mmCIF file of C-alpha atoms in Angstrom:
data_model
loop_
_atom_site.group_PDB
_atom_site.id
_atom_site.type_symbol
_atom_site.label_atom_id
_atom_site.label_comp_id
_atom_site.label_asym_id
_atom_site.label_seq_id
_atom_site.Cartn_x
_atom_site.Cartn_y
_atom_site.Cartn_z
ATOM 1 C CA UNK A 420 21.815 -6.364 7.287
ATOM 2 C CA UNK A 421 18.947 -7.058 9.738
ATOM 3 C CA UNK A 422 15.470 -4.553 8.780
ATOM 4 C CA UNK A 423 14.418 -3.007 12.106
ATOM 5 C CA UNK A 424 11.061 -2.077 11.234
ATOM 6 C CA UNK A 425 7.221 -2.805 11.808
ATOM 7 C CA UNK A 426 5.951 -5.298 9.468
ATOM 8 C CA UNK A 427 2.512 -3.521 9.302
ATOM 9 C CA UNK A 428 3.379 -1.253 6.747
ATOM 10 C CA UNK A 429 5.930 -3.089 4.908
ATOM 11 C CA UNK A 430 5.944 -3.769 1.579
ATOM 12 C CA UNK A 431 4.712 -7.536 0.464
ATOM 13 C CA UNK A 432 7.946 -8.782 -1.169
ATOM 14 C CA UNK A 433 9.882 -7.411 1.911
ATOM 15 C CA UNK A 434 7.889 -9.636 4.253
ATOM 16 C CA UNK A 435 10.043 -12.645 3.478
ATOM 17 C CA UNK A 436 12.761 -14.681 5.188
ATOM 18 C CA UNK A 437 15.433 -13.335 2.058
ATOM 19 C CA UNK A 438 14.372 -9.875 3.092
ATOM 20 C CA UNK A 439 15.049 -10.237 6.850
ATOM 21 C CA UNK A 440 18.341 -12.124 5.746
ATOM 22 C CA UNK A 441 19.342 -9.137 3.924
ATOM 23 C CA UNK A 442 19.252 -10.848 0.592
ATOM 24 C CA UNK A 443 16.808 -8.676 -1.062
ATOM 25 C CA UNK A 444 17.530 -5.064 -2.525
ATOM 26 C CA UNK A 445 15.101 -2.179 -0.784
ATOM 27 C CA UNK A 446 13.564 -0.582 -4.191
ATOM 28 C CA UNK A 447 12.077 2.669 -4.474
ATOM 29 C CA UNK A 448 8.988 1.013 -4.996
ATOM 30 C CA UNK A 449 9.007 -0.895 -1.561
ATOM 31 C CA UNK A 450 9.151 2.197 0.309
ATOM 32 C CA UNK A 451 6.380 3.538 -2.186
ATOM 33 C CA UNK A 452 4.161 0.406 -0.969
ATOM 34 C CA UNK A 453 4.874 1.161 2.331
ATOM 35 C CA UNK A 454 3.390 4.259 2.463
ATOM 36 C CA UNK A 455 0.493 2.916 1.054
ATOM 37 C CA UNK A 456 -0.032 0.797 3.522
ATOM 38 C CA UNK A 457 -0.185 3.412 6.478
ATOM 39 C CA UNK A 458 -3.508 4.318 4.621
ATOM 40 C CA UNK A 459 -5.890 1.622 5.306
ATOM 41 C CA UNK A 460 -3.937 1.491 8.916
ATOM 42 C CA UNK A 461 -5.230 4.605 9.899
ATOM 43 C CA UNK A 462 -8.442 5.238 7.763
ATOM 44 C CA UNK A 463 -9.743 1.957 9.409
ATOM 45 C CA UNK A 464 -8.748 2.471 12.680
ATOM 46 C CA UNK A 465 -8.536 5.939 13.413
ATOM 47 C CA UNK A 466 -11.210 8.724 14.071
ATOM 48 C CA UNK A 467 -10.917 12.332 14.925
ATOM 49 C CA UNK A 468 -7.374 11.539 15.798
ATOM 50 C CA UNK A 469 -8.023 8.859 18.110
ATOM 51 C CA UNK A 470 -7.393 5.079 17.776
ATOM 52 C CA UNK A 471 -10.756 3.489 18.124
ATOM 53 C CA UNK A 472 -10.523 0.174 16.472
ATOM 54 C CA UNK A 473 -7.127 -1.135 18.067
ATOM 55 C CA UNK A 474 -8.080 -4.789 16.915
ATOM 56 C CA UNK A 475 -8.451 -3.631 13.231
ATOM 57 C CA UNK A 476 -5.742 -4.880 10.790
ATOM 58 C CA UNK A 477 -3.936 -6.235 14.184
ATOM 59 C CA UNK A 478 -2.351 -9.061 12.297
ATOM 60 C CA UNK A 479 -0.611 -6.540 10.460
ATOM 61 C CA UNK A 480 1.844 -5.395 13.790
ATOM 62 C CA UNK A 481 3.304 -8.546 14.351
ATOM 63 C CA UNK A 482 7.039 -9.592 14.063
ATOM 64 C CA UNK A 483 5.882 -12.626 12.386
ATOM 65 C CA UNK A 484 6.248 -11.487 8.527
ATOM 66 C CA UNK A 485 4.695 -14.709 7.676
ATOM 67 C CA UNK A 486 1.651 -13.793 9.347
ATOM 68 C CA UNK A 487 1.396 -10.307 8.217
ATOM 69 C CA UNK A 488 1.890 -11.341 4.471
ATOM 70 C CA UNK A 489 -0.562 -13.656 4.794
ATOM 71 C CA UNK A 490 -2.718 -11.197 6.611
ATOM 72 C CA UNK A 491 -2.656 -8.415 4.041
ATOM 73 C CA UNK A 492 -2.958 -10.720 0.986
ATOM 74 C CA UNK A 493 -5.920 -12.051 2.547
ATOM 75 C CA UNK A 494 -6.889 -7.930 3.175
ATOM 76 C CA UNK A 495 -6.287 -7.008 -0.619
ATOM 77 C CA UNK A 496 -9.033 -9.725 -1.413
ATOM 78 C CA UNK A 497 -11.333 -8.588 0.711
ATOM 79 C CA UNK A 498 -11.168 -4.841 1.469
ATOM 80 C CA UNK A 499 -13.651 -3.485 -1.505
ATOM 81 C CA UNK A 500 -16.272 -5.853 0.183
ATOM 82 C CA UNK A 501 -15.352 -6.246 4.187
ATOM 83 C CA UNK A 502 -14.056 -3.338 5.045
ATOM 84 C CA UNK A 503 -15.383 0.371 5.856
ATOM 85 C CA UNK A 504 -13.184 3.648 6.828
ATOM 86 C CA UNK A 505 -14.071 5.714 10.060
ATOM 87 C CA UNK A 506 -16.324 8.495 9.082
ATOM 88 C CA UNK A 507 -13.095 10.893 9.301
ATOM 89 C CA UNK A 508 -11.836 9.418 6.380
ATOM 90 C CA UNK A 509 -14.845 8.334 4.188
ATOM 91 C CA UNK A 510 -13.686 10.575 1.439
ATOM 92 C CA UNK A 511 -10.030 9.528 1.476
ATOM 93 C CA UNK A 512 -10.935 6.239 1.418
ATOM 94 C CA UNK A 513 -11.134 6.175 -2.044
ATOM 95 C CA UNK A 514 -7.405 6.983 -2.432
ATOM 96 C CA UNK A 515 -6.817 3.991 -0.381
ATOM 97 C CA UNK A 516 -8.766 1.801 -2.764
ATOM 98 C CA UNK A 517 -7.281 3.078 -5.596
ATOM 99 C CA UNK A 518 -3.853 2.871 -4.243
ATOM 100 C CA UNK A 519 -4.570 -0.801 -3.103
ATOM 101 C CA UNK A 520 -6.004 -1.689 -6.290
ATOM 102 C CA UNK A 521 -2.316 -1.151 -8.280
ATOM 103 C CA UNK A 522 -0.818 -2.843 -5.038
ATOM 104 C CA UNK A 523 -2.866 -5.914 -5.389
ATOM 105 C CA UNK A 524 -2.147 -5.858 -8.935
ATOM 106 C CA UNK A 525 1.798 -5.403 -9.033
ATOM 107 C CA UNK A 526 1.750 -8.076 -6.409
ATOM 108 C CA UNK A 527 -0.348 -10.704 -8.886
ATOM 109 C CA UNK A 528 2.210 -10.171 -11.871
ATOM 110 C CA UNK A 529 5.311 -10.158 -9.982
ATOM 111 C CA UNK A 530 4.146 -13.432 -7.590
ATOM 112 C CA UNK A 531 3.096 -15.212 -11.288
ATOM 113 C CA UNK A 532 6.133 -13.583 -13.051
ATOM 114 C CA UNK A 533 3.989 -11.733 -16.041
ATOM 115 C CA UNK A 534 6.190 -8.696 -15.872
ATOM 116 C CA UNK A 535 9.502 -7.341 -14.510
ATOM 117 C CA UNK A 536 8.055 -5.109 -11.665
ATOM 118 C CA UNK A 537 11.160 -5.515 -10.505
ATOM 119 C CA UNK A 538 12.890 -3.799 -13.043
ATOM 120 C CA UNK A 539 10.443 -0.551 -12.933
ATOM 121 C CA UNK A 540 12.861 2.794 -12.349
ATOM 122 C CA UNK A 541 11.986 4.992 -9.828
ATOM 123 C CA UNK A 542 10.525 7.141 -12.288
ATOM 124 C CA UNK A 543 7.902 4.557 -13.517
ATOM 125 C CA UNK A 544 7.246 3.847 -10.141
ATOM 126 C CA UNK A 545 6.213 7.866 -9.563
ATOM 127 C CA UNK A 546 4.681 8.327 -12.620
ATOM 128 C CA UNK A 547 2.454 5.254 -11.752
ATOM 129 C CA UNK A 548 1.980 6.352 -8.210
ATOM 130 C CA UNK A 549 0.598 10.110 -9.147
ATOM 131 C CA UNK A 550 -1.308 8.502 -11.907
ATOM 132 C CA UNK A 551 -3.390 6.068 -9.600
ATOM 133 C CA UNK A 552 -3.721 9.644 -7.162
ATOM 134 C CA UNK A 553 -4.911 11.394 -10.284
ATOM 135 C CA UNK A 554 -7.760 8.718 -10.626
ATOM 136 C CA UNK A 555 -8.556 8.817 -7.093
ATOM 137 C CA UNK A 556 -8.617 12.855 -7.242
ATOM 138 C CA UNK A 557 -11.892 12.319 -9.566
ATOM 139 C CA UNK A 558 -13.394 12.001 -6.646
ATOM 140 C CA UNK A 559 -11.497 13.586 -3.752
ATOM 141 C CA UNK A 560 -11.094 17.106 -5.276
ATOM 142 C CA UNK A 561 -8.622 18.441 -2.669
ATOM 143 C CA UNK A 562 -6.084 15.930 -3.733
ATOM 144 C CA UNK A 563 -5.523 17.653 -6.865
ATOM 145 C CA UNK A 564 -3.409 20.513 -5.187
ATOM 146 C CA UNK A 565 -1.229 17.729 -4.055
ATOM 147 C CA UNK A 566 -0.630 16.118 -7.122
ATOM 148 C CA UNK A 567 2.529 17.829 -9.012
ATOM 149 C CA UNK A 568 1.807 19.906 -12.132
ATOM 150 C CA UNK A 569 3.097 17.066 -14.858
ATOM 151 C CA UNK A 570 0.805 14.515 -13.587
ATOM 152 C CA UNK A 571 -2.510 16.436 -13.155
ATOM 153 C CA UNK A 572 -5.306 15.898 -15.937
#
């Protein structure tokens, strides 16, 4: 097994030698997190459908998973202070912030073995994701239409 994906959108847990050797099972939460990493990539690099900040987050787009995970963890420690979205994504940035907060907390908890995040079921990840989207939807009204009815506030 050899994953063949760009490390730019890869989940933090999968940016390890063990994963690239096929020793770590890919879980639903990894796919969920991968989707979340796409948000800052788009919101910080694109304006009106055109890529305008090619250098922004360029350390993520490397085949070196060690460099990528380091760059992403640095980003998680600084994104609220140092980064601003392009004008096209100012409102949606609130969604990215909420979901990145969740990624940061979960990553820290797993690395410090505070809880068994590995044991989250697909349903628990799905529910937590929509809970966080719901929080962001308080500031981004149109997001409500995408939230499944059972998760709407």
